[in-house]
Amino acid sequence: MIDKINYTYSLEFTVRDYECDLQGIVNNACYFHYFEHARHQYFVKNGLDFALLHKQGIDPVLTRAELEYRYPLTSGNKFIVRLSVERKSRTRIVFHQDIIRMPDERPICKAMFEAVVLKQGKLLKNDVLMDSIPHNDTGKGEE
Amino acid sequence: MIDKINYTYSLEFTVRDYECDLQGIVNNACYFHYFEHARHQYFVKNGLDFALLHKQGIDPVLTRAELEYRYPLTSGNKFIVRLSVERKSRTRIVFHQDIIRMPDERPICKAMFEAVVLKQGKLLKNDVLMDSIPHNDTGKGEE
Amino acid sequence: MIDKINYTYSLEFTVRDYECDLQGIVNNACYFHYFEHARHQYFVKNGLDFALLHKQGIDPVLTRAELEYRYPLTSGNKFIVRLSVERKSRTRIVFHQDIIRMPDERPICKAMFEAVVLKQGKLLKNDVLMDSIPHNDTGKGEE
Amino acid sequence: MIDKINYTYSLEFTVRDYECDLQGIVNNACYFHYFEHARHQYFVKNGLDFALLHKQGIDPVLTRAELEYRYPLTSGNKFIVRLSVERKSRTRIVFHQDIIRMPDERPICKAMFEAVVLKQGKLLKNDVLMDSIPHNDTGKGEE
């Protein structure tokens, strides 16, 4: 399943010990951080800057998240976060992301995030982001 | 949809400013923290202690999470996290949780978490938890 | 030493399990969070709102922190964070804070934070905060 | 002052957007995370593993922290964390650390951390760590 997705970006990480909780494994919330950082770095790479967008009143926000936890990360692990972006409709953007432990390529977590873009709280067409970043185009323009 | 769930527990929170990110709203990962803390406090209330379970080699871990973000929390907000627990099968436990802003009761986030219980990495029957906490029983015993 | 400080505010907390790291105790960075949240709630109580101040271009920022860790907090602990505020000079504000485990009143952490107030990056007289909140006045007006 | 310290290790970081708070700058607690991660990676580099030490009942813990915040980090910043280690006495270890923004080498934060090593809560001679890692030796053996 994972293999069928054409990921367009990947970013390397090392687990930081403070990210592990009392079970000795990375706390579930940290995966959110990893996924978010990879998305933002992908945007940076394509010339988009979240802090700058926010100052212009433009805020991409998540509307939905789905995560499948396959195997936990723990202290000392290295891993990559991969992503691909899909324009789902005029407003919705879908990120397919997963985490692969390195170097053994063990699947750790598979996720889907749906986002929209708001300007002062009002729904914006996602062109403002999508025109700048490589993505798959499945939205035919209708909502 | 939310209204049809019979929540068996709720816990009050106040947004802490450090939980807000540069968009001025609570970072998505923090909702994970809120939901986790509510689950653990529900367990504590029913005599179960995560730290103690871990010392006995017993670790409940998430296998799946689904979150629907309806409206963002921001600085100064008060809210409650509600939950109900369902025994999905002999091994799987499902938590239905949502976040309601107070006092206006605005729905903020609706979530579903699926968990299993591991003992030294081996799948355990969930009786070890379920026998101690009030829950709905939809699993007929088969996997 | 702790006893000689006249604390003007205190706030109750419960350790959240995600705040514990793989050593099974609260991670050192979380104490910063506890102290910050107590400071901000003290401000809220006195009519000051950090998010609103930021929108007006006014940002209190820390310039110095000193923490003495006496005994670690762990899963299930309840504690209070106490604070007193001192106007050190026209620009500098000093917060004396400590953490006391409850109900046994065991001293956990003692801290001092020094802050200044910036407006668009420029140093501001601290009256903008100090006029609104009860504090000790040791700064004679000179820097 | 900073220049006089002979740092023996440095580690590169990039600010992650979730580390910024509603003021748009990196939250003060995150500096603790950066410093801790650099210390642990220095230990890893010298063959010491915090998770493994913990399983053996050996836990280095902080007893004191002092941080001087000179200039805030913000979204997009790259920086290095440098450190040097000093054996202060038979039991106390002192870490001198600072954060330098790159590539302009602007000093961001300067810090001192004091730690001891506990075995099941009992103070241990710090040889258990110090024998494995390059450090300055100022402790003459007396406490």
Coordinates of C-alpha atoms in Angstrom, one line a residue, chain D residues 31-109:
Chain D
Y31 CA 16.1 25.8 24.2
F32 CA 16.1 23.2 27.0
H33 CA 15.3 20.6 24.4
Y34 CA 18.0 21.8 22.1
F35 CA 20.6 21.8 24.9
E36 CA 19.5 18.3 26.1
H37 CA 19.6 16.8 22.7
A38 CA 23.1 18.1 22.1
R39 CA 24.3 16.7 25.4
H40 CA 22.8 13.3 24.7
Q41 CA 24.2 13.2 21.1
Y42 CA 27.6 14.0 22.6
F43 CA 27.2 11.1 24.9
V44 CA 26.0 8.8 22.0
K45 CA 29.1 9.9 20.0
N46 CA 31.2 8.7 23.0
G47 CA 29.5 5.4 23.3
L48 CA 27.0 6.3 26.1
D49 CA 23.3 5.7 25.7
F50 CA 20.8 7.3 28.0
A51 CA 18.0 4.8 27.4
L52 CA 20.4 2.0 28.1
L53 CA 21.9 3.7 31.2
H54 CA 18.3 4.1 32.5
K55 CA 17.6 0.4 32.0
Q56 CA 20.7 -0.3 34.1
G57 CA 19.2 2.0 36.8
I58 CA 21.7 4.8 36.1
D59 CA 20.2 8.2 35.6
P60 CA 22.1 11.5 35.0
V61 CA 19.8 14.3 36.3
L62 CA 20.1 18.1 36.3
T63 CA 20.5 19.8 39.6
R64 CA 20.8 23.4 38.2
A65 CA 20.3 25.3 35.1
E66 CA 21.2 28.9 34.1
L67 CA 20.3 30.4 30.8
E68 CA 20.9 33.8 29.3
Y69 CA 18.7 34.7 26.4
R70 CA 20.4 37.2 24.1
Y71 CA 18.3 37.2 21.0
P72 CA 15.3 35.0 20.0
L73 CA 15.3 32.3 17.4
T74 CA 12.5 32.3 14.9
S75 CA 10.9 30.3 12.1
G76 CA 13.5 29.2 9.4
N77 CA 16.5 29.9 11.6
K78 CA 19.5 27.5 11.4
F79 CA 21.8 27.3 14.4
I80 CA 24.4 25.2 16.2
V81 CA 24.5 24.1 19.8
R82 CA 28.0 23.9 21.2
L83 CA 29.1 22.3 24.5
S84 CA 32.0 21.6 26.7
V85 CA 31.9 19.4 29.8
E86 CA 33.7 19.9 33.1
R87 CA 34.1 17.6 36.0
K88 CA 33.3 19.9 38.9
S89 CA 33.8 17.4 41.7
R90 CA 33.6 13.7 42.3
T91 CA 29.8 13.9 41.8
R92 CA 29.0 17.1 40.0
I93 CA 29.3 17.6 36.2
V94 CA 29.0 21.0 34.6
F95 CA 28.0 21.6 30.9
H96 CA 28.8 24.9 29.3
Q97 CA 26.6 25.3 26.2
D98 CA 25.6 28.0 23.8
I99 CA 23.5 28.5 20.8
I100 CA 24.8 30.4 17.8
R101 CA 22.6 31.3 14.9
M102 CA 24.0 30.4 11.5
P103 CA 25.4 31.5 9.2
D104 CA 25.8 35.0 10.8
E105 CA 27.1 33.6 14.1
R106 CA 24.8 35.8 16.2
P107 CA 24.9 34.7 19.9
I108 CA 21.4 33.5 20.9
C109 CA 21.6 31.8 24.2

